[in-house]
Coordinates of C-alpha atoms in Angstrom, one line a residue:
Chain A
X5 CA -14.4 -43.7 5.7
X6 CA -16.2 -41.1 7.0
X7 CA -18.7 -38.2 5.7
X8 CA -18.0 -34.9 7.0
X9 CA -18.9 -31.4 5.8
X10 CA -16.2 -28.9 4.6
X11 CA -17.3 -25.8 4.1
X12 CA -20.6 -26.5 3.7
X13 CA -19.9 -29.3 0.9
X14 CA -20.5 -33.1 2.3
X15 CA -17.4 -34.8 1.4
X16 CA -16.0 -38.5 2.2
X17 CA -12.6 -38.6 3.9
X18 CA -10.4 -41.4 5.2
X19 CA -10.6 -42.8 9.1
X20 CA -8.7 -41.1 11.6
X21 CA -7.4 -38.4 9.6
X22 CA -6.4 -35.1 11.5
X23 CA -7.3 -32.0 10.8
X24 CA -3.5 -31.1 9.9
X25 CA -4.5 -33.9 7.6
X26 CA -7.3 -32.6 5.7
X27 CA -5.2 -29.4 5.4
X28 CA -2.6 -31.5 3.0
X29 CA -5.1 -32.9 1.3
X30 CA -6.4 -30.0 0.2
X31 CA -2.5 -28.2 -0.1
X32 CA -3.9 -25.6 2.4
X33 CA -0.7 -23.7 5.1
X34 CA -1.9 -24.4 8.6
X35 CA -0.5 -20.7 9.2
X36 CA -2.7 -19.0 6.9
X37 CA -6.1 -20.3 8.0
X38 CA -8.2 -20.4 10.4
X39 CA -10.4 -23.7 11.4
X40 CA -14.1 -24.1 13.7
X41 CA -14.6 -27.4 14.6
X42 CA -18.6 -28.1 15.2
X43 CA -19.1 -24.4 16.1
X44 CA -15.7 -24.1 18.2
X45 CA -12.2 -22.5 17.1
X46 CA -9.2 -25.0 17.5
X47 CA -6.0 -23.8 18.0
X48 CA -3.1 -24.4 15.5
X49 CA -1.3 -26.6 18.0
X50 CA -3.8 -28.7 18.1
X51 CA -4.5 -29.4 14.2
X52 CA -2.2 -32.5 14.6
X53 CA -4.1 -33.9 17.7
X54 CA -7.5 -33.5 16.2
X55 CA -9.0 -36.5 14.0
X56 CA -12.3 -36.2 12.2
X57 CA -15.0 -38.4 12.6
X58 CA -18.4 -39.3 11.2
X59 CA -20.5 -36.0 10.8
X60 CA -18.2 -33.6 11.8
X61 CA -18.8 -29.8 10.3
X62 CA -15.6 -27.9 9.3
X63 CA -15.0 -24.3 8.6
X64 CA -11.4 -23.3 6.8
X65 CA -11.6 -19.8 6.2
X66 CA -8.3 -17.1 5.0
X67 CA -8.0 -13.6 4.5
X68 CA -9.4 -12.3 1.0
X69 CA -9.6 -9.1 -0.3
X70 CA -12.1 -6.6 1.5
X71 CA -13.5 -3.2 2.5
Chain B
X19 CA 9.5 19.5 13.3
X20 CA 7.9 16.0 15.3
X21 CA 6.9 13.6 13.0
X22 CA 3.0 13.4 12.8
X23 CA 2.4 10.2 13.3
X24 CA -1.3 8.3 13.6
X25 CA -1.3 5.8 16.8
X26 CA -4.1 3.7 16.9
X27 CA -4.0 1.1 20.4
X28 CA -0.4 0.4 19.7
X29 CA 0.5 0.6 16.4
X30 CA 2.0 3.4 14.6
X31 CA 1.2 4.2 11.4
X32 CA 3.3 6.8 9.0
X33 CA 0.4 7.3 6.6
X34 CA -2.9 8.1 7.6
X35 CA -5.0 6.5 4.3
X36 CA -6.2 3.3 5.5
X37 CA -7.4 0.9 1.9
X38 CA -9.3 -1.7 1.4
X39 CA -8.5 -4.6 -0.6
X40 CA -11.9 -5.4 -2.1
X41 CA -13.3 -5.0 -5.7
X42 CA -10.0 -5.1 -7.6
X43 CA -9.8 -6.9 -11.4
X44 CA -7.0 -9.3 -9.2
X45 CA -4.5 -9.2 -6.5
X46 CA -1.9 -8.1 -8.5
X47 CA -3.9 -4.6 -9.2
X48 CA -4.3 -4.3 -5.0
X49 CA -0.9 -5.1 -4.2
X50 CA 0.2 -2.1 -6.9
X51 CA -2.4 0.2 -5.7
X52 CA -1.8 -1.0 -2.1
X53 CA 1.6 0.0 -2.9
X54 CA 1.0 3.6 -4.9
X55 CA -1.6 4.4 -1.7
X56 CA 1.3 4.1 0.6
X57 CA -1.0 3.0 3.0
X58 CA 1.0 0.9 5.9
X59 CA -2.9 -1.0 7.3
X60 CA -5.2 -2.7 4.9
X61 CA -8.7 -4.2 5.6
X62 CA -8.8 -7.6 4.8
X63 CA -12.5 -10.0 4.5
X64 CA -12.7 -13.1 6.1
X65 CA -14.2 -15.8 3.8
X66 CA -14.4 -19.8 3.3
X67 CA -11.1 -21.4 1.6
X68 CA -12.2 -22.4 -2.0
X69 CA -11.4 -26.0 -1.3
X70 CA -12.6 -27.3 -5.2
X71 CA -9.9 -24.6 -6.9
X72 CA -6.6 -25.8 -5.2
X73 CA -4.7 -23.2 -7.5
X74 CA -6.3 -20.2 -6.7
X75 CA -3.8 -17.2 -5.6
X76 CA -3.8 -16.0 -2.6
X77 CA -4.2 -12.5 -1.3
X78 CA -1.2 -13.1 1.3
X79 CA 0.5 -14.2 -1.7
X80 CA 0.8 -10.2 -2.6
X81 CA 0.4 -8.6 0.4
X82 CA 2.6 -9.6 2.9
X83 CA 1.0 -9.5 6.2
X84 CA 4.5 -9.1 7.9
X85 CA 5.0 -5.9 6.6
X86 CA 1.5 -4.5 5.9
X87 CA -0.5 -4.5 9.0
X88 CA -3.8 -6.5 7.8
X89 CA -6.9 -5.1 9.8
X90 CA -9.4 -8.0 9.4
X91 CA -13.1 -6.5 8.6
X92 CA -16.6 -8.3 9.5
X93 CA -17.9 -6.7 6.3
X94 CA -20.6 -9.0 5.0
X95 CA -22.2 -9.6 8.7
X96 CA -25.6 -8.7 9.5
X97 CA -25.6 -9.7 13.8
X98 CA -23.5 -9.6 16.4
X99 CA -22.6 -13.6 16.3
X100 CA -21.4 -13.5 12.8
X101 CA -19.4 -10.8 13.6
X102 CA -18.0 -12.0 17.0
X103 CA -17.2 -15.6 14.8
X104 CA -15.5 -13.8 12.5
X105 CA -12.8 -11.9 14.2
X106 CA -12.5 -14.9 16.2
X107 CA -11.5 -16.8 13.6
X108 CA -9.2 -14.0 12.2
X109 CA -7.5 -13.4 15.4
X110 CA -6.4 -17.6 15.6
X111 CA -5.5 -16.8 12.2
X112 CA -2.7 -14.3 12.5
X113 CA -2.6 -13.4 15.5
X114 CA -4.1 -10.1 15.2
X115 CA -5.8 -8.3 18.2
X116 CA -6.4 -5.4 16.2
X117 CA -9.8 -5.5 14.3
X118 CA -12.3 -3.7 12.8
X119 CA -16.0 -4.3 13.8
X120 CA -19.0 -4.0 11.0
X121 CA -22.6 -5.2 11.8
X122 CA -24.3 -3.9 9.4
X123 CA -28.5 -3.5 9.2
X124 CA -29.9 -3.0 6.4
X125 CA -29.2 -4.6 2.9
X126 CA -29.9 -1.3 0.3
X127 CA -27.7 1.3 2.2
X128 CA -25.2 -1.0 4.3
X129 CA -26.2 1.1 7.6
X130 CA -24.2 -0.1 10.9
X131 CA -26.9 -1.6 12.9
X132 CA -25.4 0.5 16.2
X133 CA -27.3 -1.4 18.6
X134 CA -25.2 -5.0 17.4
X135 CA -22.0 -2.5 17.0
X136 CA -22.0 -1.7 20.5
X137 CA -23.3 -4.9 21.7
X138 CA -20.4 -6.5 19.4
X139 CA -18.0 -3.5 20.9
X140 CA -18.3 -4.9 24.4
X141 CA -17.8 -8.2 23.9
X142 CA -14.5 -7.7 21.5
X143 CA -13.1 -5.4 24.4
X144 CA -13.7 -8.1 27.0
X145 CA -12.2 -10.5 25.3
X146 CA -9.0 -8.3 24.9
X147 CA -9.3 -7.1 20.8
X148 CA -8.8 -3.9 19.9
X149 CA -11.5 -2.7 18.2
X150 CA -11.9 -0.2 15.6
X151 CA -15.4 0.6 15.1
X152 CA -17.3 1.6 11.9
X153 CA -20.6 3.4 13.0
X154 CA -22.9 6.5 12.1
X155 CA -22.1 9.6 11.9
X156 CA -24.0 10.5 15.6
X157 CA -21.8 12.1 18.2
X158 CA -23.9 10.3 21.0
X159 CA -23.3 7.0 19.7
X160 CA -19.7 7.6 18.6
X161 CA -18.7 8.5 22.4
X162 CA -21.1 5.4 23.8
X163 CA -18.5 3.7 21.5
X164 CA -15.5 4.9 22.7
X165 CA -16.4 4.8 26.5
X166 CA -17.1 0.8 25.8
X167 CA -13.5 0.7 24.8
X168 CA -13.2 1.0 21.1
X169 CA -9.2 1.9 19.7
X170 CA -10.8 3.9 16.7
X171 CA -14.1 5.8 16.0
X172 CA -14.9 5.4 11.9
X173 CA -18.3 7.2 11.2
X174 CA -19.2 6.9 7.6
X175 CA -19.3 9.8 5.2
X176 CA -22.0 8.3 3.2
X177 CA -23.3 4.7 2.5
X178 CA -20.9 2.1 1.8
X179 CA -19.4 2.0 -2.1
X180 CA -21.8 5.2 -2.7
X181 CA -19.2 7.7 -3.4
X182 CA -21.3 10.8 -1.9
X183 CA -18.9 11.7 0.1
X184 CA -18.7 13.4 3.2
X185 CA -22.5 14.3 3.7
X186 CA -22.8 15.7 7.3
X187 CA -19.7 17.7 8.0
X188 CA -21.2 19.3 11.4
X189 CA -21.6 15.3 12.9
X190 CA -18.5 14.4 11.9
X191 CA -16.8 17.4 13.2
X192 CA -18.9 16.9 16.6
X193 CA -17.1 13.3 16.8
X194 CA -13.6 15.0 16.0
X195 CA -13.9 17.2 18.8
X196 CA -15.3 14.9 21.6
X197 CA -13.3 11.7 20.7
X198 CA -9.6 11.2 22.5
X199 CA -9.4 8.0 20.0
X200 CA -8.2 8.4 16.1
X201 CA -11.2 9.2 14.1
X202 CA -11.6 7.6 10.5
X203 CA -13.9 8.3 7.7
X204 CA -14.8 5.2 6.7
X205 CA -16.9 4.9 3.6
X206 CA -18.9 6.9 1.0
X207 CA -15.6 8.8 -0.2
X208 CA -16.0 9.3 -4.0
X209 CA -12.3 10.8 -5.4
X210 CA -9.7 12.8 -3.8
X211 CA -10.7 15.9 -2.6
X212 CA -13.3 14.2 -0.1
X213 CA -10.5 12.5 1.5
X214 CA -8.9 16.1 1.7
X215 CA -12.1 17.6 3.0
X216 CA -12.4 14.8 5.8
X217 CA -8.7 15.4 6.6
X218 CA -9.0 19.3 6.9
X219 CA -12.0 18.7 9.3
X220 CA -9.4 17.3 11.2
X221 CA -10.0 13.4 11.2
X222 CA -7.0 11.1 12.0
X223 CA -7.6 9.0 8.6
X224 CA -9.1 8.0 6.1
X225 CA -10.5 4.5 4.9
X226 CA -10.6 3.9 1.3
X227 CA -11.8 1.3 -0.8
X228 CA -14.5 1.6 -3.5
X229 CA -13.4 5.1 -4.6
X230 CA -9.8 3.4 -5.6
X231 CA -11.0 0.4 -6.8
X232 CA -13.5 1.2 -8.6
X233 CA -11.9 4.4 -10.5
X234 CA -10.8 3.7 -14.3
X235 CA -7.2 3.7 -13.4
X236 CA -7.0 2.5 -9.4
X237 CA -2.9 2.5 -9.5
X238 CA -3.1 6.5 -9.8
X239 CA -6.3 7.3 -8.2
X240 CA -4.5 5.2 -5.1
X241 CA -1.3 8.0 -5.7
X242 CA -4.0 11.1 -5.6
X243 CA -5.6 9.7 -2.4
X244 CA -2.1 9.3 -1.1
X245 CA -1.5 12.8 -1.5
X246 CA -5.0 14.3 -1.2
X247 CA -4.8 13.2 2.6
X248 CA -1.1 14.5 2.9
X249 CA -2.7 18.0 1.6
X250 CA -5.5 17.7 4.1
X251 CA -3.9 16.9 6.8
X252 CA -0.7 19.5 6.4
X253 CA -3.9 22.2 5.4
X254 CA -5.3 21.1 8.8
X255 CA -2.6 21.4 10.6
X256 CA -1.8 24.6 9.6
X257 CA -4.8 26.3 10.3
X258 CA -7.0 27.4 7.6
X259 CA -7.7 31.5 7.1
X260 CA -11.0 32.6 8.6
X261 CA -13.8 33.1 6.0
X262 CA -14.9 36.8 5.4
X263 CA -18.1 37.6 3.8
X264 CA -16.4 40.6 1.7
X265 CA -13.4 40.9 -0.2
X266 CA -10.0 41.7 1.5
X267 CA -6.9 42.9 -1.2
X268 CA -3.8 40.5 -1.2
X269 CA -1.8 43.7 -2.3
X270 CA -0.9 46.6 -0.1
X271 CA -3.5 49.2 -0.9
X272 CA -0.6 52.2 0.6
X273 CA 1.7 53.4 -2.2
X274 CA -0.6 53.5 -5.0
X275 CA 0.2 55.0 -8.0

C-alpha cells in the first residue's frame, strides 16, 4: 500500500499503481483532465508510465462552469 | 456586404457575445442559455475533480468543447503562480493555447491586480499562449498589455458580478481607439442595453456572465444579450447622427400649409 494525497484528501492506494490507474479507480477520462505530479504537469502520454509511490501529492482538475 | 466577423489570434468567431458558464441552477440551464446567447466561446473555471461524488455531471457533458470554443479563465486567483498553474494545467487539458488571464487583487471589488496581469501576460506569451487579458479600464496599462503580446484587451465596465455597468465610457473608448487587438468588456454589465452601449462605443465584444445568469429567466435574458450586441454593433457600424443641442424638424418645413 501506499498513502498519497489526492486533491488535498490523504488516501491509501495499492503498490505500483499508475496514474492512468488511479484515473479508473476513480471512473475519471484521461482526456478530460488535467494531472500535477508533486508540483509538475505530466503529459497524457505519460499517465500509463507513471506509478505512485509513498507520499506523492496529486492534483486532478477539469473544466467547470465559470466567469 | 463582408461578413463582420471578430478574429481574435486565430480564431473566428460569428458572434461577438462571449458568456460565461458560472452561477447557473445546473448545466443544463448553461448549455440552454449557452445556446439562446448564440455565443460560439465560453469561459470555462479550472477546479479540482470531485473525486468522493463519482456521479457528478460534467460540464463537457453539455457543452461540447468540439464545437464551442472553451476559453479557460484563472478566475478565482489572487498571484501570478496560481494563475500561471492554472492555464498550464488547462492547456495539457485540451489543448487550448487560447486563454484568458485574471489575477485578481483585492477580495470586495475583484480588481485585476495589473502589476501580476502583466507580469502573468509576459510569461503566457513566452511560453507560446494566446492571451486574452482582463484588466482596468486605463488606456496606459491596456497598451503596456497589448505591446507584451496579449490577443485581446478586456477592461472591465464595473466590478465583477456588480451589474453597474459600463462606468467610464471616456477610458474605455481611449482603449478602443489605441488598441489594434479585439477589445472586450468584460464584467460589471447589468442587462442588455449595457452590452449595446459597449458595442456602440465600438468594442469588438462583449463578455457576459453574471448579468445572464443571475437574471430571473437566464434562457431569454441570454436571447436579449444576443441581440442587444447585434443592435450595438450594426448601430456602430453605421455611424450614429451627431448630437445637436436644439431641435432640428424630421418634416420638411417648405410647403406648409
Amino acid at each position: 500500500m501506499a498513502k498519497i494525497q489526492l486533491n488535498g484528501k490523504k488516501i491509501l492506494i495499492k503498490s505500483n499503481l499508475s496514474i492512468l490507474g488511479l484515473l479508473k479507480k476513480y471512473k475519471l477520462n484521461h482526456k478530460k483532465v488535467a494531472i500535477e505530479y508533486n508540483g509538475n504537469i505530466i503529459p497524457k502520454t505519460n499517465y500509463k508510465k507513471k506509478f505512485l509511490k509513498d507520499k506523492d501529492k496529486i492534483e486532478i482538475v477539469h473544466f467547470i462552469g465559470g466567469g | 456586404m463582408k461578413k463582420d466577423i471578430l478574429k481574435i489570434a486565430n480564431k473566428k468567431l460569428k458572434s461577438r457575445l462571449i458568456v460565461g458558464t458560472g452561477k447557473y441552477k445546473n448545466f443544463d440551464q448553461t448549455a440552454k442559455a449557452v445556446e439562446a446567447s448564440g455565443a460560439d466561446m465560453v469561459t470555462v473555471a479550472v477546479r479540482r475533480v470531485n473525486i468522493t461524488n463519482k456521479k457528478k455531471p460534467l460540464l463537457t457533458d453539455y457543452l461540447n468543447p468540439k464545437k464551442i470554443i472553451y476559453l479557460p479563465n484563472t478566475a478565482g486567483c489572487f498571484n501570478s503562480e496560481e494563475a500561471l498553474r492554472t492555464l498550464r494545467l488547462a492547456r495539457e487539458m485540451g489543448g487550448w493555447k487560447l486563454v484568458k488571464l485574471e489575477v485578481l487583487g483585492d477580495k470586495k471589488t475583484l480588481y485585476p491586480n495589473m502589476i501580476e496581469t502583466l507580469k502573468s501576460t509576459k510569461t503566457l506569451v513566452k511560453e507560446g499562449f494566446q492571451v486574452m487579458v482582463y484588466c482596468t479600464d486605463d488606456p496606459l496599462l491596456a497598451k503596456k498589455l497589448e505591446d507584451v503580446g496579449a490577443v485581446a484587451i478586456m477592461p472591465l465596465a464595473s466590478p465583477i458580478g456588480s451589474g453597474l455597468g459600463i462606468q467610464n465610457k471616456i477610458n474605455i473608448s481611449l482603449i478602443i481607439k489605441q488598441s489594434k487587438v479585439p477589445v472586450i468588456v468584460d464584467a460589471g454589465i447589468g442587462t442588455a442595453s449595457d452590452a449595446t452601449i459597449a458595442m456602440e462605443l465600438g468594442c469588438d465584444g462583449v463578455l457576459i456572465n453574471s448579468a445572464i445568469a443571475n437574471s430571473k429567466k437566464p434562457i431569454l435574458m441570454a436571447k436579449a444579450f444576443k441581440e442587444a450586441v447585434i443592435s450595438g454593433r450594426n448601430a456602430f457600424l453605421a455611424g450614429r447622427m451627431k448630437k445637436n443641442f436644439f431641435a432640428s424638424p424630421s418634416s420638411p418645413t417648405k410647403g406648409l400649409i
